[in-house]
Coordinates of C-alpha atoms and ligand atoms in Angstrom, one line a residue:
X1 CA 158.8 103.4 152.8
X2 CA 162.5 104.0 152.3
X3 CA 163.5 105.5 155.7
X4 CA 163.9 101.9 156.9
X5 CA 166.1 101.0 153.9
X6 CA 169.7 102.0 153.4
X7 CA 172.9 100.8 151.8
X8 CA 175.6 99.3 153.9
X9 CA 179.2 98.0 153.4
X10 CA 179.2 94.2 153.6
X11 CA 182.4 94.0 155.6
X12 CA 181.6 93.4 159.3
X13 CA 184.7 95.5 160.3
X14 CA 183.3 98.6 158.4
X15 CA 179.5 98.5 158.0
X16 CA 179.4 102.1 156.8
X17 CA 175.9 103.1 155.9
X18 CA 174.7 105.2 153.0
X19 CA 171.2 106.5 152.1
X20 CA 169.2 104.7 149.4
X21 CA 169.3 107.7 147.2
X22 CA 173.1 107.7 147.0
X23 CA 174.4 106.5 143.6
X24 CA 177.4 104.4 144.4
X25 CA 178.8 101.0 143.7
X26 CA 181.3 100.6 146.5
X27 CA 181.9 101.7 150.1
X28 CA 183.4 105.2 150.3
X29 CA 185.4 104.2 153.4
X30 CA 186.9 100.8 152.6
X31 CA 186.0 100.2 148.9
X32 CA 184.0 97.1 149.8
X33 CA 180.8 96.0 148.1
X34 CA 177.4 97.3 149.3
X35 CA 174.2 95.6 150.5
X36 CA 170.7 97.0 150.6
X37 CA 169.6 96.6 154.2
X38 CA 166.3 97.0 156.0
X39 CA 165.2 97.9 159.4
X40 CA 162.5 95.2 159.3
X41 CA 160.9 96.3 162.6
X42 CA 159.8 99.6 160.9
X43 CA 158.3 97.8 157.9
X44 CA 155.1 95.9 157.4
X45 CA 156.8 92.6 156.9
X46 CA 154.5 89.6 156.5
X47 CA 154.3 87.0 159.3
X48 CA 154.4 84.1 157.0
X49 CA 155.2 83.4 153.3
X50 CA 151.6 82.3 152.5
X51 CA 150.8 86.0 152.6
X52 CA 152.1 86.2 149.0
X53 CA 150.0 83.3 147.7
X54 CA 146.9 85.1 146.5
X55 CA 148.9 87.5 144.3
X56 CA 149.8 84.9 141.8
X57 CA 146.2 84.6 140.9
X58 CA 145.3 88.3 140.2
X59 CA 146.8 88.0 136.7
X60 CA 147.6 91.7 136.5
X61 CA 144.0 92.9 137.1
X62 CA 142.9 95.3 139.8
X63 CA 144.6 98.1 141.6
X64 CA 147.7 96.2 142.7
X65 CA 147.7 94.2 139.5
X66 CA 150.6 95.9 137.8
X67 CA 152.9 94.8 140.6
X68 CA 151.3 91.4 141.4
X69 CA 151.8 90.6 137.7
X70 CA 155.5 90.7 138.2
X71 CA 157.3 87.7 139.7
X72 CA 159.7 90.1 141.3
X73 CA 157.3 92.7 142.8
X74 CA 154.7 90.4 144.1
X75 CA 157.3 89.9 146.8
X76 CA 157.8 93.7 147.2
X77 CA 157.6 93.5 151.1
X78 CA 160.9 91.6 151.0
X79 CA 162.7 94.2 148.9
X80 CA 161.1 97.5 150.2
X81 CA 163.7 100.0 149.2
X82 CA 161.4 102.0 146.9
X83 CA 159.5 105.2 148.1
X84 CA 156.1 104.6 146.5
X85 CA 154.7 102.0 144.2
X86 CA 154.8 104.6 141.4
X87 CA 158.6 104.3 141.4
X88 CA 158.5 100.7 140.4
X89 CA 159.6 99.7 136.9
X90 CA 158.2 96.4 135.7
X91 CA 157.4 94.6 132.4
X92 CA 156.0 91.4 134.0
X93 CA 159.4 89.9 134.6
X94 CA 159.9 86.8 136.7
X95 CA 156.8 85.0 135.6
X96 CA 158.9 81.9 135.5
X97 CA 158.1 78.4 136.7
X98 CA 159.6 75.6 138.7
X99 CA 159.3 72.4 136.7
X100 CA 159.6 68.9 138.0
X101 CA 161.9 67.1 135.6
X102 CA 161.4 63.4 136.1
X103 CA 162.8 62.2 132.8
X104 CA 166.0 64.2 133.3
X105 CA 166.1 63.0 136.9
X106 CA 166.0 59.3 135.8
X107 CA 168.8 60.0 133.2
X108 CA 171.0 61.7 135.8
X109 CA 170.3 59.4 138.7
X110 CA 168.0 61.4 141.0
X111 CA 164.8 59.9 142.5
X112 CA 161.6 60.8 140.6
X113 CA 160.0 63.9 142.0
X114 CA 163.3 65.2 143.5
X115 CA 164.8 67.2 140.5
X116 CA 163.3 70.5 139.7
X117 CA 164.4 73.1 137.0
X118 CA 163.8 76.8 137.7
X119 CA 163.3 78.0 134.1
X120 CA 164.5 81.6 134.1
X121 CA 164.8 81.6 130.3
X122 CA 161.0 82.4 130.4
X123 CA 161.8 86.0 131.4
X124 CA 160.8 88.8 128.9
X125 CA 164.4 89.2 127.6
X126 CA 165.1 85.5 128.0
X127 CA 167.3 85.4 131.0
X128 CA 167.2 85.7 134.8
X129 CA 168.8 89.2 134.5
X130 CA 165.4 90.7 134.2
X131 CA 164.7 90.0 137.8
X132 CA 167.6 92.2 138.8
X133 CA 167.1 94.9 136.2
X134 CA 163.5 95.5 137.4
X135 CA 164.9 96.4 140.8
X136 CA 167.9 98.4 139.5
X137 CA 165.8 100.4 137.1
X138 CA 163.4 101.2 139.9
X139 CA 166.4 102.6 141.8
X140 CA 167.6 104.5 138.7
X141 CA 164.1 106.1 138.5
X142 CA 164.2 107.0 142.2
X143 CA 167.5 108.9 141.7
X144 CA 166.4 110.4 138.4
X145 CA 168.9 108.7 136.1
X146 CA 168.6 109.5 132.4
X147 CA 171.4 107.3 131.1
X148 CA 172.1 103.7 132.1
X149 CA 175.1 101.6 131.1
X150 CA 176.7 98.2 131.4
X151 CA 179.5 96.1 130.2
X152 CA 178.2 92.7 129.3
X153 CA 178.8 89.3 128.0
X154 CA 175.4 89.6 126.5
X155 CA 172.4 89.0 128.7
X156 CA 172.9 92.0 130.9
X157 CA 173.0 94.2 127.9
X158 CA 169.8 92.6 126.4
X159 CA 168.0 93.1 129.7
X160 CA 169.3 96.6 130.2
X161 CA 168.3 97.6 126.6
X162 CA 164.8 96.2 127.1
X163 CA 164.2 98.0 130.4
X164 CA 165.8 101.3 129.2
X165 CA 163.4 101.4 126.3
X166 CA 160.5 100.7 128.7
X167 CA 161.6 103.3 131.2
X168 CA 162.6 105.8 128.5
X169 CA 166.2 106.1 129.6
X170 CA 169.2 106.1 127.3
X171 CA 170.7 102.6 127.3
X172 CA 174.4 102.3 126.6
X173 CA 176.0 98.9 126.2
X174 CA 179.7 98.1 126.0
X175 CA 180.6 94.9 124.3
X176 CA 184.0 93.5 123.5
X177 CA 185.2 92.3 120.2
X178 CA 183.8 88.9 119.4
X179 CA 182.4 86.5 122.0
X180 CA 178.8 87.8 122.2
X181 CA 176.1 85.6 120.8
X182 CA 173.8 86.8 118.0
X183 CA 170.7 86.3 120.1
X184 CA 171.9 88.7 122.8
X185 CA 173.4 91.3 120.5
X186 CA 170.3 91.4 118.4
X187 CA 168.3 92.4 121.5
X188 CA 170.6 95.3 122.5
X189 CA 170.3 96.7 118.9
X190 CA 166.6 96.1 118.6
X191 CA 165.6 97.7 121.9
X192 CA 167.5 100.8 120.8
X193 CA 170.6 100.9 123.1
X194 CA 173.7 102.7 122.0
X195 CA 175.9 99.7 121.5
X196 CA 179.7 100.5 121.7
X197 CA 182.0 97.8 120.5
X198 CA 185.4 98.3 122.1
X199 CA 188.4 96.6 120.7
X200 CA 189.1 94.5 123.8
X201 CA 187.6 91.9 126.1
X202 CA 185.0 92.0 128.9
X203 CA 187.6 93.2 131.4
X204 CA 188.5 96.1 129.1
X205 CA 184.8 97.1 128.8
X206 CA 184.4 97.0 132.5
X207 CA 187.4 99.2 133.1
X208 CA 186.1 101.8 130.6
X209 CA 182.6 101.8 131.9
X210 CA 183.9 102.4 135.5
X211 CA 185.9 105.4 134.1
X212 CA 182.7 106.7 132.6
X213 CA 180.1 106.0 135.2
X214 CA 182.1 106.2 138.4
X215 CA 185.0 108.5 137.8
X216 CA 182.9 111.0 135.8
X217 CA 179.7 111.5 137.7
X218 CA 179.0 114.6 135.6
X219 CA 178.2 112.4 132.6
X220 CA 175.2 111.2 134.6
X221 CA 175.6 107.6 133.6
X222 CA 174.0 105.1 136.0
X223 CA 175.9 101.8 136.3
X224 CA 173.9 98.6 135.8
X225 CA 176.6 95.9 136.2
X226 CA 176.0 93.5 139.1
X227 CA 178.2 95.5 141.4
X228 CA 175.0 97.5 141.6
X229 CA 173.4 96.1 144.8
X230 CA 169.9 96.8 143.8
X231 CA 170.1 94.2 141.0
X232 CA 170.7 91.6 143.7
X233 CA 167.5 92.6 145.5
X234 CA 165.5 91.7 142.5
X235 CA 167.3 88.4 142.0
X236 CA 166.3 87.3 145.5
X237 CA 162.9 86.8 144.0
X238 CA 164.1 83.7 142.1
X239 CA 164.4 82.0 145.4
X240 CA 161.0 83.3 146.6
X241 CA 159.4 81.7 143.6
X242 CA 161.2 78.4 144.1
X243 CA 159.9 78.4 147.7
X244 CA 156.4 79.4 146.5
X245 CA 156.3 76.5 144.0
X246 CA 157.4 74.1 146.8
X247 CA 154.7 75.2 149.1
X248 CA 157.1 77.4 151.1
X249 CA 159.4 74.5 152.0
X250 CA 163.1 74.7 151.2
X251 CA 164.6 72.1 148.9
X252 CA 167.9 70.4 150.0
X253 CA 170.0 72.0 147.2
X254 CA 170.1 74.9 144.9
X255 CA 172.5 74.7 142.0
X256 CA 173.4 77.7 140.0
X257 CA 176.1 78.6 137.4
X258 CA 178.6 81.2 138.6
X259 CA 179.9 84.0 136.4
X260 CA 180.1 87.4 138.1
X261 CA 178.6 85.7 141.1
X262 CA 175.7 88.1 141.5
X263 CA 173.0 85.4 141.4
X264 CA 174.5 83.1 144.0
X265 CA 175.1 86.1 146.2
X266 CA 171.5 87.2 145.9
X267 CA 170.3 83.7 146.8
X268 CA 172.4 83.7 150.0
X269 CA 171.0 87.1 150.9
X270 CA 167.4 85.9 150.3
X271 CA 167.8 83.0 152.6
X272 CA 169.6 84.8 155.4
X273 CA 166.9 87.4 155.4
X274 CA 164.0 84.9 155.4
X275 CA 165.7 83.1 158.3
X276 CA 166.2 86.3 160.2
X277 CA 162.5 87.1 159.7
X278 CA 161.5 83.7 160.9
X279 CA 159.8 83.0 157.5
X280 CA 161.6 79.7 156.8
X281 CA 162.9 76.9 159.0
X282 CA 165.6 75.5 156.8
X283 CA 168.2 77.1 154.5
X284 CA 169.0 74.9 151.5
X285 CA 172.6 74.1 150.5
X286 CA 174.1 75.9 147.6
X287 CA 176.3 74.6 144.8
X288 CA 177.9 77.1 142.5
X289 CA 179.2 75.7 139.2
X290 CA 182.1 77.4 137.3
X291 CA 183.2 76.5 133.8
X292 CA 186.8 75.1 133.8
X293 CA 187.9 77.9 131.5
X294 CA 186.7 80.6 134.0
X295 CA 187.1 78.9 137.4
X296 CA 188.2 81.6 139.8
X297 CA 185.6 80.8 142.5
X298 CA 186.4 77.1 142.4
X299 CA 190.1 77.8 142.6
X300 CA 189.7 80.2 145.6
X301 CA 187.1 78.3 147.5
X302 CA 187.7 74.6 146.8
X303 CA 191.4 74.4 145.9
X304 CA 192.7 77.1 148.1
X305 CA 190.2 76.8 150.9
X306 CA 189.3 80.5 151.3
X307 CA 186.2 81.0 153.5
X308 CA 184.1 84.1 154.3
X309 CA 185.3 83.8 157.9
X310 CA 183.0 86.6 159.0
X311 CA 184.4 89.0 156.5
X312 CA 188.1 88.3 157.4
X313 CA 188.6 86.1 154.3
X314 CA 192.1 85.8 152.9
X315 CA 192.1 88.4 150.2
X316 CA 195.8 87.8 149.4
X317 CA 194.9 84.5 147.7
X318 CA 192.7 86.3 145.3
X319 CA 195.3 89.1 144.7
X320 CA 198.0 86.5 144.0
X321 CA 195.7 84.7 141.6
X322 CA 194.9 87.9 139.7
X323 CA 198.5 88.9 139.6
X324 CA 199.4 85.6 138.0
X325 CA 196.6 86.1 135.5
X326 CA 198.1 89.5 134.6
X327 CA 201.6 88.1 134.3
X328 CA 200.6 85.4 131.9
X329 CA 198.1 87.6 130.0
X330 CA 195.4 85.1 130.9
X331 CA 191.9 85.5 129.6
X332 CA 189.1 83.1 130.4
X333 CA 187.7 80.9 127.7
X334 CA 184.6 78.8 127.7
X335 CA 181.7 78.0 125.3
X336 CA 179.4 79.2 128.1
X337 CA 180.0 82.9 127.3
X338 CA 177.7 84.1 130.0
X339 CA 180.0 82.8 132.7
X340 CA 183.3 83.6 130.9
X341 CA 184.6 85.9 133.6
X342 CA 187.8 85.5 135.5
X343 CA 187.5 88.4 138.0
X344 CA 184.1 88.0 139.4
X345 CA 183.1 91.3 141.1
X346 CA 180.8 89.7 143.6
X347 CA 183.4 87.2 144.9
X348 CA 183.2 88.4 148.6
X349 CA 179.4 88.2 148.5
X350 CA 179.6 84.8 147.0
X351 CA 181.9 83.6 149.8
X352 CA 179.3 85.0 152.3
X353 CA 176.5 83.1 150.5
X354 CA 178.5 79.9 150.5
X355 CA 178.9 80.4 154.3
X356 CA 175.2 81.1 154.9
X357 CA 174.1 78.2 152.7
X358 CA 176.8 75.7 153.6
X359 CA 177.8 75.7 150.0
X360 CA 180.1 73.9 147.7
X361 CA 181.8 75.0 144.4
X362 CA 182.7 72.8 141.4
X363 CA 183.8 73.3 137.8
X364 CA 182.7 71.5 134.7
X365 CA 184.3 71.3 131.3
X366 CA 183.0 72.8 128.1
X367 CA 182.2 69.2 126.9
X368 CA 180.2 68.5 130.0
X369 CA 178.3 71.8 129.5
X370 CA 177.5 71.0 125.9
X371 CA 176.4 67.5 126.6
X372 CA 174.2 68.6 129.4
X373 CA 172.7 71.5 127.5
X374 CA 171.7 69.0 124.8
X375 CA 170.3 66.6 127.4
X376 CA 168.2 69.3 129.1
X377 CA 166.8 70.2 125.6
X378 CA 166.1 66.6 124.9
X379 CA 163.7 66.6 127.9
X380 CA 162.0 69.7 126.9
X381 CA 163.8 72.7 128.5
X382 CA 165.9 74.6 126.1
X383 CA 168.7 76.6 127.8
X384 CA 171.9 78.3 126.8
X385 CA 175.2 76.7 127.5
X386 CA 176.0 78.6 130.8
X387 CA 172.7 77.4 132.3
X388 CA 173.5 73.7 131.7
X389 CA 176.5 74.1 134.0
X390 CA 174.1 73.6 136.8
X391 CA 172.9 70.2 135.6
X392 CA 176.4 69.1 134.7
X393 CA 177.4 70.2 138.2
X394 CA 174.6 68.1 139.7
X395 CA 175.9 65.0 137.8
X396 CA 179.4 65.6 139.3
X397 CA 178.1 66.1 142.9
X398 CA 176.0 62.9 142.7
X399 CA 179.1 61.0 141.5
X400 CA 181.1 62.4 144.4
X401 CA 178.2 61.5 146.7
X402 CA 178.0 65.1 148.0
X403 CA 174.4 65.1 146.8
X404 CA 172.4 61.9 147.4
X405 CA 169.8 60.7 144.9
X406 CA 166.9 61.2 147.3
X407 CA 167.7 64.8 148.2
X408 CA 165.5 67.4 146.5
X409 CA 167.5 69.6 144.0
X410 CA 166.6 72.8 142.2
X411 CA 168.8 73.6 139.2
X412 CA 168.6 77.2 137.9
X413 CA 168.3 77.4 134.1
X414 CA 169.5 80.9 133.8
X415 CA 168.9 81.7 130.1
X416 CA 166.9 80.6 127.1
X417 CA 168.2 78.3 124.4
X418 CA 167.5 80.8 121.6
X419 CA 170.1 83.2 123.1
X420 CA 172.9 81.2 121.5
X421 CA 171.6 79.2 118.5
X422 CA 175.1 78.9 117.0
X423 CA 176.3 76.7 119.8
X424 CA 173.3 74.4 119.3
X425 CA 173.6 74.2 115.5
X426 CA 177.3 73.5 115.8
X427 CA 176.7 70.8 118.4
X428 CA 174.2 69.0 116.1
X429 CA 175.8 69.6 112.7
X430 CA 179.5 70.4 113.2
X431 CA 178.9 73.6 111.2
X432 CA 180.6 76.6 113.0
X433 CA 178.8 79.8 112.0
X434 CA 181.3 82.5 112.9
X435 CA 180.6 84.4 116.0
X436 CA 180.4 88.2 115.9
X437 CA 184.1 89.0 115.4
X438 CA 183.7 92.3 113.7
X439 CA 180.5 94.1 113.6
X440 CA 181.5 96.8 111.1
X441 CA 178.4 96.9 108.8
X442 CA 179.0 95.0 105.6
X443 CA 176.4 97.1 103.8
X444 CA 174.5 100.2 105.0
X445 CA 171.5 99.2 107.0
X446 CA 168.3 100.6 105.5
X447 CA 165.6 100.2 108.2
X448 CA 164.0 103.3 109.5
X449 CA 165.0 102.2 113.0
X450 CA 168.4 100.7 112.1
X451 CA 170.7 101.0 115.1
X452 CA 174.1 99.6 114.2
X453 CA 176.8 99.1 116.8
X454 CA 179.4 101.9 116.9
X455 CA 183.0 100.7 116.6
X456 CA 185.2 102.6 119.1
X457 CA 188.9 102.4 119.9
X458 CA 189.7 101.4 123.4
X459 CA 190.3 105.0 124.2
X460 CA 188.4 107.1 126.9
X461 CA 188.1 110.3 124.9
X462 CA 186.9 108.4 121.8
X463 CA 184.3 106.6 124.0
X464 CA 183.1 109.9 125.5
X465 CA 182.7 111.4 122.1
X466 CA 180.7 108.3 120.9
X467 CA 178.3 108.6 123.9
X468 CA 177.8 112.3 122.9
X469 CA 177.2 113.9 126.3
X470 CA 177.5 117.6 126.0
X471 CA 179.6 119.8 128.3
X472 CA 182.0 117.3 129.8
Ligands
LIG1 C1 174.7 86.3 133.8 C2 174.5 84.9 133.6 C3 175.1 83.9 134.4 C4 176.0 84.2 135.5 O1 175.3 84.8 136.6 P1 176.2 85.7 137.7 O2 175.2 86.3 138.5 O3 177.0 86.6 136.9 O4 177.1 84.7 138.4 C5 174.8 82.6 134.1 N1 173.9 82.2 133.1 C6 173.4 83.2 132.3 C7 172.5 82.7 131.2 C8 173.6 84.5 132.5 O5 173.1 85.4 131.7
LIG2 ZN1 183.3 99.7 154.0

């Protein structure tokens, strides 16, 4: 299938192409981000979206069952980068649901029947990240990767560790000191990933992992952070499922929290492809919600007015912002740890998605996030703090009359409530159970499969020794 699929630089002034089998995370010519692109005319693309309908009902039985069982791969004709179906990695991810939330709608001031929650916490590892990992692991299998790695605020590492154990690859997870919730950390350890705790923050982890995965290809480590364009292919399926649940008609609005901005970028790509293929009439509007303590996109897009501008966006605004952060030693800070990122790698793609979907960006405070997280739970949908930014953002956009009460709105609940129980307990009791500041084992673990995190200095040689690849 994959002659008709290729990788391509997103910048209209460059558009350099690379084969699907290349392992790269940026354009070799201009350094830009990459897209997975398709020559649809060479592919058996369905003529309408109802084509996918029967697959929901096969329940994993029958010859195509393994793929139809997945909420990602039952839309495989819309992400056809794999060679054969045997390449595909799946654990039944994406069997998530769109729920009409009338009680929450009444509370927030949306007309009954108009507010929906896309509950991605129902994924096997408890967050939407599984959608993207299913696709990226499929690519990793195609290129024969043996080791896969990511730097993570938590959910990426949980999902990576799960898929690595499933696909029998070595998972390597870089976490910073502190600021990872117990729920997420426990998954990385339990699924058997080598967990390296660097003395530094998320940015430090990302810098180290690039040095390992990109600058030292001989180590054979495949990068799973969301600069990996294959992850975004899988995340398109979140929008396909929203459409499926709405009888293939677009809602008026999609609202999603923004961290590294992979998800909103994937949504924009999904809709521009569906439109290009003539499979939908209307593209919904997009609202991306930052936390106030990690608000780069809101600063760039809303306050400074930077627009995609067909790829000619004003990058100097972003450079100046980052230079200022460097100068003041700024690091982002929010209770919504999954979106605590101040240099979102997918920023250009997010600008493009905002352009395609006529989007807006807002930020919400930690207090708004915590109150809306509790509110969502009160009406039956437990989610982690970052997810509730979408609902808090809806409240704000209603107050501003950007969204009207009779428009249909889908808020993406990105991760499960049990990911971060400390936040919930603290909210309800005032008791602050300490986060994972220092993971040095207090006593020797005794389990046969104990897999404690490895403490490493923020030093490249020490990190390479800890990973234990021979002959580098
Ligand atoms: C990763 C994550 C986000 C942020 O998504 P991006 O694609 O990085 O913008 C939001 N919520 C949760 C629960 C996440 O795990
Ligand atoms: Zn380029």
